[in-house]
């Protein structure tokens, strides 16, 4: 079932070279800098810099010389030191230093005096001549007097050039060292560029490391049919001879189609994880660059890498970035994207699946792909990864719940039933939001209440309890939501009511939520008509109670119009227009394909469509008006309960409808937690047509087709 150890080791060790940090270049650059600094130090510090504590200025040197204290012998000469590297010149020698302890003993000390021979030459010569003449006079006087000759030193300046052989050598070779270092650094960068910045034609496909983050079918839930369909690829990669024995050929390419967040990329990684083969991943947008021909070159390089690492999987995410219809660009010209697509078509025709290279692509826009890409021999199979059903949602929740700490009474089945239309990514977000909510509440585990709150936050937004609403606005919102709720309870073909709230959440000031008992894939005409009546409930309740209306029904009107128009134009539910589809036709024009949308019906038919849509909505409005007027006392009771408790469950609404009051009232709402940093509340402007003023159905109704 699994490969033998040598083959498995070989497959795991196959890795494409990736650009690494240029440590050699950095070390070379640092070494060059140190050599340059060393050369300067040798030429400066050792090349004639005087030592501190020895320096005498020129007047002090002159006085010492006239006093006869300068020692000038063969062993201790007076030197004129010059440094060609720095240009410094100074006198260096010994002088007799008087004792500081008060005795007559004296010591010898070294001195250094800075001079400039070019300007002080005559001055130095005169000083030496004066000192030597003074010494000669003293000797003559002593000789004439018959006394012993005193110890006197005639001054003779001995030139000395102070040089450092190593410093000079390095300073001479410094330009050559710098040039060689720069050449090696540029050469190293060019080698790096062969794998990095300058390798425009190389594929940017990344090799997934199966050792660290291996994904299998156990990590994929909610798409059992898709897993069964791609299991053939796993069996082929494990045992190709099983299919070759009967003459069958595995599909060259598999196209994963589905809405965003349904797990197409995860499913592709699971195929590679189950088969234990190299997995190359690349996005469709990684092919095209600013240079012409780069995309086609990368396509060819990608297939070459696949053949070298066969058997393997190549996954192209968002293939619609390069696989769109050809000939519909601006002006109908041949652009870079089409050249990349042509290269991909040729490469998919040029290799055989017996080599063990399988292409998997993912897109959520299969309608825009070029037909040549979808023909047999290229992407032979399309696998639909659809939104999960109620059972699949529960499985997905359980997969993600393994990473968090759930309480024993957490009901994932209830959460899955309350999340119709959620994708796998949204369900993962629900679990994550529930974990964050439980952490904020300092709980030890995640319960059903946190899961439901997280679901409401993901779908409708977070509660905005801090939103400053006046009592009049709260009352208006309460009657609006009560109008929706009472119609859901009284109409026959509606789903069970789940929750009613007047707490602002997301863009709405209040929400009425109902949940279907099971997933629905078809909607009957009676259900759609009742949904239209429910959509009218908020506006009708406002008109009955206040004899005035607000803009809070904007979302209700938009949703009701969409349902009614679909019933007339798409679903054939109008007796006057019959079983005919009235929509838009797509054509091809010069500028762009998406601009060519024309109606396939006349102006007279358009007028009839508008009349039918208005008739459906007017009938729904009149029916809602009749029901709410008849049950005005129940409307008042629900609205007052909402003003008191802010949020009511479906069971509370049933109690009000049956008994006129709530038998088991919910807990009183807790005041909102103040923010850590108080901020001034901005002045509220009059509500216009923003989404914030929408109430009821727009964000709070589940299961109504748009």
XYZ file of C-alpha atoms in Angstrom:
706
model
C 0.000 0.000 0.000
C 2.916 2.330 0.721
C 6.154 2.767 -1.198
C 9.309 0.973 -0.052
C 11.693 2.934 2.176
C 14.308 3.917 -0.465
C 11.696 5.267 -2.860
C 9.903 7.103 -0.101
C 13.177 8.618 1.069
C 13.971 9.679 -2.490
C 10.585 11.306 -2.985
C 10.771 13.159 0.307
C 14.244 14.441 -0.520
C 13.181 15.896 -3.853
C 13.104 19.593 -3.243
C 13.464 22.406 -5.679
C 16.246 24.845 -4.809
C 14.945 27.969 -3.207
C 16.751 31.319 -3.000
C 18.722 31.500 0.261
C 20.218 34.448 2.091
C 23.651 35.336 0.653
C 25.808 34.625 3.704
C 28.986 34.321 1.624
C 28.508 37.762 0.142
C 27.837 39.269 3.556
C 30.961 37.633 5.059
C 33.054 38.813 2.112
C 31.769 42.353 2.500
C 32.509 42.416 6.249
C 36.012 40.977 5.701
C 36.790 43.642 3.100
C 35.725 46.364 5.515
C 37.931 44.947 8.273
C 40.945 44.768 5.960
C 40.458 48.369 4.878
C 40.144 49.518 8.496
C 43.259 47.537 9.446
C 45.250 49.132 6.642
C 44.294 52.601 7.767
C 45.151 51.763 11.390
C 48.556 50.423 10.432
C 49.276 53.493 8.347
C 48.089 55.920 10.968
C 48.689 54.575 14.461
C 51.971 52.801 13.676
C 52.975 55.220 10.966
C 54.004 58.222 13.002
C 51.296 59.093 15.502
C 52.961 60.509 18.620
C 52.358 58.869 21.969
C 50.513 60.829 24.609
C 52.595 62.206 27.558
C 55.797 62.764 25.535
C 54.834 65.745 23.466
C 56.675 69.067 23.970
C 55.760 72.147 22.046
C 58.438 73.964 20.048
C 59.152 76.773 22.613
C 59.701 74.116 25.295
C 62.062 72.194 22.963
C 63.921 75.421 22.157
C 64.405 76.216 25.845
C 65.627 72.682 26.601
C 68.121 72.946 23.744
C 69.458 76.325 24.888
C 69.744 74.996 28.464
C 71.833 72.080 27.174
C 69.415 69.470 28.361
C 68.907 67.785 24.967
C 70.870 64.528 24.800
C 72.420 63.796 21.404
C 74.708 60.786 21.292
C 75.292 57.869 18.966
C 73.038 55.676 21.077
C 70.462 58.374 21.677
C 70.342 60.527 18.553
C 68.006 63.427 17.855
C 65.830 62.236 15.005
C 63.608 64.081 12.584
C 60.846 61.509 11.957
C 58.699 61.829 8.833
C 55.767 59.648 7.740
C 55.077 59.631 3.961
C 51.673 58.053 4.484
C 50.246 60.681 6.808
C 52.614 63.617 6.123
C 53.425 64.064 9.849
C 56.908 65.328 10.937
C 58.262 65.556 14.472
C 61.531 65.612 16.438
C 62.187 62.613 18.668
C 64.931 62.284 21.267
C 65.977 62.335 24.921
C 66.401 65.113 27.436
C 67.616 65.452 31.016
C 64.701 65.692 33.391
C 65.113 67.249 36.831
C 63.980 65.198 39.795
C 60.705 66.188 41.428
C 61.722 64.852 44.885
C 64.157 67.700 45.674
C 67.434 65.767 45.342
C 70.117 66.544 42.798
C 69.628 63.321 40.827
C 68.242 63.610 37.348
C 66.679 61.178 34.884
C 66.417 60.867 31.153
C 63.051 61.127 29.418
C 61.815 60.872 25.868
C 60.236 63.831 24.126
C 58.472 64.433 20.822
C 57.994 67.833 19.218
C 55.886 68.456 16.178
C 57.671 70.493 13.486
C 57.180 71.473 9.901
C 60.542 71.387 8.134
C 59.228 73.227 5.110
C 58.436 76.333 7.185
C 60.803 75.902 10.209
C 63.983 74.832 8.391
C 65.827 78.124 8.913
C 64.617 78.377 12.486
C 65.887 74.871 13.294
C 69.254 75.478 11.607
C 69.716 78.727 13.570
C 68.790 76.984 16.846
C 71.268 74.155 16.218
C 73.983 76.623 15.261
C 73.372 78.701 18.385
C 73.446 75.626 20.664
C 76.631 74.246 19.067
C 78.326 77.685 19.194
C 77.315 78.019 22.839
C 78.849 74.594 23.575
C 82.061 75.528 21.769
C 82.344 78.712 23.810
C 81.894 76.804 27.065
C 84.584 74.267 26.083
C 87.050 77.045 25.205
C 86.417 78.844 28.473
C 86.970 75.665 30.459
C 90.153 74.857 28.518
C 91.572 78.364 29.054
C 90.833 78.073 32.741
C 92.557 74.654 32.924
C 89.370 72.972 34.023
C 88.039 69.596 32.764
C 85.830 69.755 29.673
C 82.151 69.794 30.655
C 79.605 67.269 29.335
C 77.952 69.033 26.452
C 75.925 67.676 23.529
C 76.244 69.119 20.059
C 72.925 68.869 18.227
C 72.864 66.875 15.011
C 69.508 66.025 13.475
C 69.335 62.517 12.038
C 66.536 62.036 9.449
C 64.297 58.984 9.844
C 61.391 57.752 7.692
C 58.858 55.854 9.762
C 57.072 53.250 7.617
C 54.995 50.106 8.254
C 55.705 47.449 5.676
C 52.436 45.622 6.270
C 50.414 48.842 6.209
C 52.142 50.042 3.080
C 51.611 46.700 1.425
C 47.908 46.636 2.297
C 47.438 50.292 1.416
C 49.046 49.671 -1.963
C 46.883 46.634 -2.658
C 43.731 48.226 -1.215
C 42.176 49.224 -4.584
C 42.855 45.758 -5.975
C 41.331 44.089 -2.903
C 38.203 46.253 -3.196
C 37.826 45.480 -6.911
C 38.229 41.728 -6.364
C 35.727 41.798 -3.482
C 33.158 43.659 -5.567
C 33.655 41.235 -8.447
C 33.104 38.195 -6.212
C 30.057 39.807 -4.600
C 28.473 40.627 -7.958
C 29.257 37.118 -9.200
C 27.559 35.600 -6.157
C 24.533 37.852 -6.621
C 24.265 36.786 -10.243
C 24.220 33.151 -9.140
C 21.471 33.981 -6.666
C 19.613 35.858 -9.376
C 19.601 32.703 -11.452
C 17.232 31.261 -8.854
C 15.579 34.491 -7.761
C 14.935 37.987 -9.025
C 16.350 37.679 -12.548
C 14.911 34.210 -13.254
C 11.660 35.539 -14.696
C 11.118 32.449 -16.792
C 11.381 29.987 -13.903
C 8.248 28.516 -12.359
C 7.219 29.815 -8.957
C 5.518 26.605 -7.917
C 6.165 25.801 -4.250
C 6.836 22.282 -3.048
C 4.719 21.316 -0.046
C 6.660 19.637 2.732
C 4.667 16.527 3.596
C 6.729 15.819 6.706
C 5.636 18.891 8.658
C 2.065 19.606 7.566
C 0.743 16.503 5.925
C -2.976 16.618 5.189
C -5.113 13.530 4.518
C -8.767 12.841 3.795
C -9.393 12.688 7.549
C -8.898 16.457 7.614
C -11.487 16.987 4.845
C -15.190 16.762 5.684
C -18.465 17.779 4.130
C -17.672 16.703 0.556
C -17.919 12.921 0.499
C -18.841 12.715 -3.197
C -15.847 14.831 -4.201
C -13.517 12.662 -2.105
C -14.860 9.508 -3.738
C -14.329 11.003 -7.176
C -10.704 11.971 -6.590
C -9.847 8.739 -4.788
C -9.020 7.250 -8.182
C -6.101 9.683 -8.421
C -4.727 8.449 -5.118
C -5.013 4.805 -6.204
C -3.319 5.589 -9.522
C -0.408 7.374 -7.871
C 0.022 4.468 -5.454
C -0.384 1.653 -7.991
C -0.349 2.820 -11.652
C -0.184 -0.745 -12.978
C -3.649 -1.459 -11.624
C -5.132 0.876 -14.243
C -2.594 0.247 -16.998
C -3.335 -3.496 -16.857
C -6.884 -2.909 -18.154
C -5.853 -0.194 -20.625
C -7.510 2.622 -18.712
C -5.997 6.090 -18.512
C -6.264 8.308 -15.529
C -7.485 11.855 -16.240
C -4.719 14.256 -17.185
C -6.309 17.078 -15.307
C -8.996 17.461 -12.662
C -10.844 20.742 -12.259
C -12.266 21.425 -8.796
C -15.278 23.714 -9.055
C -17.198 25.242 -6.195
C -18.000 28.394 -4.231
C -15.263 30.100 -2.206
C -14.365 28.474 1.088
C -15.637 24.974 0.300
C -12.204 23.328 0.624
C -10.927 22.946 -2.944
C -7.313 23.672 -2.021
C -7.571 21.482 1.082
C -8.909 18.597 -1.009
C -5.988 18.890 -3.447
C -3.484 18.802 -0.560
C -5.267 15.767 0.870
C -4.825 13.906 -2.434
C -1.074 14.506 -2.292
C -0.989 13.581 1.393
C -2.820 10.293 0.844
C -0.669 9.352 -2.145
C 2.548 10.556 -0.405
C 3.903 12.219 -3.527
C 5.438 15.668 -4.124
C 2.841 18.452 -4.290
C 3.603 21.601 -6.278
C 1.299 24.545 -5.625
C 1.040 27.724 -7.693
C -1.553 30.438 -8.240
C -2.847 31.446 -11.634
C -1.717 35.018 -11.070
C 1.923 33.874 -10.567
C 2.346 33.137 -14.262
C 1.916 36.599 -15.753
C 4.483 39.342 -15.149
C 5.246 42.700 -16.746
C 7.583 41.108 -19.295
C 6.245 39.512 -22.461
C 6.651 35.751 -22.664
C 7.313 35.194 -18.963
C 4.014 33.385 -18.377
C 4.557 30.879 -21.170
C 8.121 30.255 -20.007
C 6.955 29.581 -16.466
C 4.323 27.146 -17.714
C 6.978 25.155 -19.590
C 9.316 25.192 -16.593
C 6.510 24.052 -14.288
C 5.801 20.985 -16.416
C 9.525 20.203 -16.625
C 9.765 20.254 -12.829
C 6.750 17.962 -12.650
C 8.343 15.422 -14.997
C 11.589 15.455 -13.005
C 9.711 14.772 -9.745
C 7.184 12.279 -11.164
C 4.981 10.880 -9.802
C 3.671 14.185 -8.434
C 0.714 16.559 -8.333
C 0.686 20.089 -9.716
C -2.023 22.277 -8.218
C -3.015 25.539 -9.936
C -5.236 27.678 -7.725
C -7.583 30.259 -9.283
C -6.884 29.060 -12.805
C -9.423 31.537 -14.195
C -6.672 34.189 -13.849
C -4.982 32.733 -16.975
C -7.651 30.403 -18.367
C -10.327 32.898 -19.446
C -11.960 32.894 -22.858
C -9.591 33.962 -25.589
C -10.466 36.709 -28.015
C -12.529 38.805 -25.599
C -9.854 41.144 -24.312
C -9.742 44.867 -25.008
C -9.793 45.146 -28.786
C -9.801 41.366 -29.205
C -6.003 41.326 -29.357
C -3.553 38.607 -28.411
C -2.323 39.591 -24.959
C 0.141 38.045 -22.545
C -2.554 36.090 -20.703
C -3.662 34.366 -23.884
C -0.064 33.465 -24.698
C 0.243 31.855 -21.275
C -2.996 29.949 -21.843
C -1.790 28.714 -25.238
C 1.408 27.410 -23.651
C -0.624 25.597 -20.997
C -2.855 23.998 -23.637
C 0.156 22.775 -25.606
C 1.930 21.398 -22.520
C -1.163 19.516 -21.327
C -1.415 17.899 -24.743
C 2.276 17.063 -24.796
C 2.634 14.896 -21.718
C 1.139 11.554 -20.842
C -0.437 10.548 -17.556
C 1.664 7.402 -17.591
C 4.517 9.653 -16.502
C 2.705 10.143 -13.203
C 2.098 13.899 -13.409
C -1.485 14.952 -12.696
C -2.720 18.528 -12.931
C -5.342 19.712 -10.430
C -6.876 23.157 -10.808
C -9.432 25.050 -8.750
C -11.809 27.853 -9.650
C -15.109 29.324 -8.575
C -15.759 30.758 -12.057
C -15.943 27.799 -14.463
C -18.211 29.779 -16.790
C -15.360 32.090 -17.869
C -12.844 29.341 -18.696
C -11.825 28.741 -22.298
C -13.577 25.714 -23.878
C -10.247 24.362 -25.151
C -9.073 24.028 -21.561
C -12.078 21.890 -20.609
C -12.073 19.470 -23.497
C -11.198 15.769 -22.964
C -7.458 15.279 -22.962
C -6.781 18.316 -20.819
C -9.086 18.764 -17.854
C -10.952 15.511 -18.380
C -12.960 15.654 -15.178
C -14.770 18.351 -13.282
C -15.358 17.688 -9.592
C -18.051 19.796 -7.941
C -17.133 20.813 -4.389
C -20.442 22.301 -3.274
C -21.573 23.852 -0.038
C -22.020 21.180 2.665
C -25.427 19.932 3.726
C -26.542 19.707 7.342
C -24.680 16.428 7.894
C -21.557 17.719 6.186
C -21.636 20.907 8.244
C -21.722 18.863 11.448
C -18.721 16.830 10.269
C -16.800 19.990 9.435
C -17.619 21.446 12.830
C -16.349 18.289 14.519
C -13.087 18.439 12.559
C -12.425 22.011 13.651
C -13.731 21.361 17.176
C -10.833 18.939 17.766
C -8.513 21.937 17.999
C -10.524 23.665 20.751
C -12.008 22.639 24.092
C -15.746 22.004 23.849
C -18.007 21.426 26.823
C -19.876 18.132 27.071
C -23.249 19.778 26.500
C -22.168 21.621 23.332
C -24.657 20.692 20.596
C -22.902 20.813 17.237
C -25.927 19.342 15.452
C -28.016 22.338 16.512
C -25.336 24.693 15.236
C -25.081 22.827 11.935
C -28.852 23.025 11.486
C -28.687 26.755 12.114
C -25.982 27.420 9.532
C -27.538 26.649 6.124
C -25.450 27.980 3.270
C -22.248 28.194 5.341
C -19.028 27.095 3.668
C -16.264 25.178 5.408
C -14.252 28.367 5.915
C -17.219 30.084 7.560
C -17.802 27.097 9.854
C -14.126 27.191 10.885
C -14.603 30.878 11.615
C -17.628 30.054 13.792
C -15.546 27.691 15.950
C -12.751 30.245 16.203
C -15.105 33.084 17.150
C -16.730 30.857 19.779
C -13.309 30.100 21.271
C -12.454 33.806 21.409
C -15.832 34.599 22.981
C -15.383 31.924 25.652
C -11.900 33.250 26.412
C -13.253 36.786 26.863
C -15.854 35.422 29.293
C -13.169 33.502 31.231
C -14.888 30.166 30.589
C -13.115 26.821 30.804
C -14.836 25.396 27.712
C -17.035 26.381 24.774
C -20.770 25.811 25.152
C -23.784 25.955 22.859
C -24.500 29.571 23.801
C -21.047 30.665 22.629
C -21.417 28.668 19.405
C -24.781 30.287 18.613
C -23.465 33.739 19.436
C -20.477 33.111 17.173
C -22.794 31.920 14.392
C -24.897 35.077 14.675
C -21.757 37.202 14.642
C -20.374 35.526 11.519
C -23.667 35.788 9.622
C -25.179 39.063 10.814
C -22.354 40.844 12.605
C -21.550 41.598 16.219
C -24.098 43.049 18.615
C -23.859 46.815 18.946
C -25.365 47.346 22.373
C -23.471 50.583 22.779
C -25.331 52.163 19.835
C -27.288 55.101 21.275
C -30.909 54.653 20.140
C -33.725 56.864 21.347
C -36.819 55.342 22.948
C -38.797 56.217 19.827
C -36.366 54.360 17.573
C -36.382 51.327 19.879
C -40.180 51.255 19.855
C -40.262 51.557 16.079
C -37.737 48.712 15.724
C -39.694 46.549 18.183
C -42.947 46.875 16.205
C -41.081 46.324 12.930
C -39.596 43.028 14.126
C -42.863 42.030 15.818
C -44.592 42.402 12.435
C -42.205 39.875 10.898
C -42.442 37.486 13.835
C -46.242 37.366 14.050
C -46.534 36.565 10.328
C -43.956 33.770 10.575
C -46.033 32.177 13.367
C -49.422 32.589 11.653
C -48.589 31.696 8.041
C -48.682 28.030 7.077
C -45.754 27.707 4.672
C -42.957 29.374 6.642
C -40.045 27.874 8.544
C -40.007 27.802 12.371
C -39.134 31.072 14.059
C -35.743 31.002 15.786
C -35.099 34.387 17.383
C -36.261 37.990 17.374
C -34.048 40.806 18.645
C -33.980 44.578 18.671
C -30.289 44.688 19.549
C -28.422 46.322 16.639
C -26.265 43.750 14.915
C -24.151 44.425 11.877
C -25.920 46.838 9.508
C -29.407 46.291 10.969
C -31.100 47.802 14.006
C -33.010 44.564 14.649
C -33.335 41.070 13.248
C -35.945 38.345 12.874
C -34.382 34.954 12.265
C -35.954 31.693 11.284
C -34.277 28.382 10.624
C -35.434 25.581 8.317
C -35.861 22.172 9.879
C -33.738 20.721 7.098
C -31.775 21.957 4.082
C -33.937 23.098 1.180
C -32.995 22.839 -2.453
C -36.387 23.664 -3.982
C -38.843 26.391 -3.027
C -42.544 25.932 -3.682
C -44.744 28.747 -4.863
C -46.773 28.798 -1.644
C -43.566 29.164 0.380
C -42.352 32.033 -1.799
C -45.684 33.847 -1.535
C -45.643 33.506 2.258
C -42.075 34.807 2.290
C -43.279 37.874 0.420
C -45.960 38.380 3.073
C -43.379 38.068 5.849
C -41.166 40.621 4.118
C -44.049 43.119 4.176
C -44.701 42.582 7.901
C -42.272 45.190 9.187
C -43.585 48.056 7.055
C -47.224 47.081 7.736
C -46.664 46.997 11.513
C -45.107 50.469 11.423
C -48.019 51.850 9.413
C -50.678 50.316 11.691
C -49.056 51.410 14.956
C -47.608 54.820 14.116
C -49.604 55.763 10.980
C -46.211 56.595 9.511
C -43.347 54.650 7.933
C -39.541 54.767 8.049
C -36.720 53.739 5.763
C -36.070 50.642 7.904
C -37.877 48.453 5.359
C -35.353 49.140 2.605
C -33.800 45.690 2.869
C -37.237 44.049 3.042
C -38.296 45.804 -0.152
C -35.105 44.824 -1.949
C -35.477 41.189 -0.956
C -39.178 41.013 -1.806
C -38.554 42.590 -5.211
C -35.855 40.027 -5.971
C -38.138 37.121 -5.037
C -41.053 38.453 -7.048
C -38.956 39.189 -10.126
C -37.395 35.711 -10.033
C -40.869 34.161 -9.739
C -42.007 36.031 -12.844
C -38.873 35.988 -15.051
C -36.974 32.838 -14.081
C -39.282 30.377 -12.367
C -42.399 30.631 -14.556
C -44.775 31.303 -11.627
C -46.817 33.996 -13.376
C -50.034 32.862 -15.051
C -50.013 35.850 -17.397
C -46.431 35.325 -18.694
C -46.325 31.537 -18.465
C -43.375 29.153 -18.691
C -40.970 31.506 -20.447
C -37.635 32.771 -19.198
C -37.201 36.498 -19.439
C -33.599 37.400 -18.828
C -30.491 38.782 -20.458
C -28.523 37.436 -23.377
C -24.738 37.518 -23.516
C -23.043 38.595 -26.707
C -19.590 39.547 -27.914
C -18.704 43.118 -28.796
C -15.513 44.969 -29.572
C -14.636 46.241 -26.132
C -15.430 43.435 -23.715
C -17.567 40.353 -23.355
C -19.200 41.488 -20.110
C -20.554 44.656 -21.702
C -22.709 42.829 -24.203
C -25.867 42.084 -22.250
C -29.157 42.490 -24.088
C -32.700 41.714 -23.046
C -34.440 38.926 -24.898
C -37.914 40.460 -24.595
C -39.714 43.506 -25.894
C -40.672 46.728 -24.125
C -44.315 45.615 -23.977
C -43.260 42.414 -22.211
C -41.088 44.440 -19.845
C -44.139 46.465 -18.853
C -46.118 43.296 -18.180
C -43.241 41.932 -16.066
C -43.225 45.100 -13.976
C -47.000 44.855 -13.531
C -46.775 41.220 -12.415
C -43.981 41.949 -9.950
C -45.974 44.824 -8.475
C -49.113 42.691 -8.302
C -47.355 39.973 -6.282
C -45.929 42.498 -3.846
C -49.235 44.402 -3.498
C -51.123 41.176 -2.784
C -48.534 40.228 -0.166
C -48.801 43.685 1.432
C -52.593 43.516 1.607
C -52.489 40.022 3.110
C -49.962 41.127 5.718
C -52.137 44.151 6.553
C -55.222 41.950 7.037
C -53.445 39.444 9.316
C -51.716 42.030 11.518
C -54.888 44.144 11.963
C -56.747 41.017 13.067
C -54.053 40.160 15.642
C -53.176 43.695 16.766
C -53.217 42.674 20.448
C -50.577 39.987 19.803
C -48.483 42.549 17.906
C -48.545 44.890 20.906
C -47.660 42.074 23.301
C -44.650 40.961 21.225
C -43.411 44.551 20.803
C -43.668 45.265 24.542
C -41.849 42.035 25.355
C -39.085 43.004 22.933
C -38.751 46.422 24.563
C -38.431 44.722 27.951
C -36.174 41.753 27.138
C -34.608 42.894 23.802
C -34.245 39.295 22.541
C -36.939 36.582 22.393
C -36.707 32.995 21.237
C -39.255 31.256 19.072
C -40.718 29.544 22.158
C -41.433 32.937 23.757
C -43.283 34.126 20.659
C -45.383 30.924 20.703
C -46.316 31.557 24.336
C -47.449 35.101 23.514
C -49.506 33.881 20.547
C -51.180 31.156 22.635
C -51.514 32.765 26.081
C -51.089 36.480 25.425
C -48.014 36.661 27.649
C -44.644 34.981 28.264
C -44.917 32.110 30.746
C -41.151 31.552 31.046
C -39.521 34.967 30.574
C -35.871 35.144 29.596
C -33.252 36.708 31.796
C -33.075 40.477 31.820
C -30.479 41.820 29.439
C -27.127 42.716 30.951
C -25.808 46.224 30.418
C -22.952 46.454 27.927
C -19.417 46.335 29.260
C -17.876 49.817 29.085
C -14.898 50.140 26.740
C -11.444 50.412 28.322
C -10.844 53.866 26.835
C -13.921 56.144 27.040
C -14.682 58.030 23.886
C -17.116 60.804 23.211
C -20.309 59.587 21.544
C -20.620 61.216 18.116
C -23.770 63.078 17.290
C -26.258 60.969 15.369
C -27.286 62.289 12.015
C -30.771 61.727 10.629
C -31.059 58.262 9.106
C -31.112 58.234 5.336
C -30.671 55.233 3.099
C -27.611 53.643 4.698
C -27.526 49.949 5.460
C -27.292 50.823 9.149
C -30.950 51.777 9.217
C -32.127 48.535 7.691
C -34.244 46.363 9.950
C -35.832 42.966 9.962
C -35.483 40.756 6.970
C -32.356 42.050 5.208
C -29.770 40.634 7.543
C -31.814 38.463 9.846
C -33.778 36.010 7.752
C -32.365 32.620 6.895
C -33.547 30.430 4.041
C -35.171 33.001 1.767
C -33.808 32.979 -1.797
C -32.461 36.280 -2.991
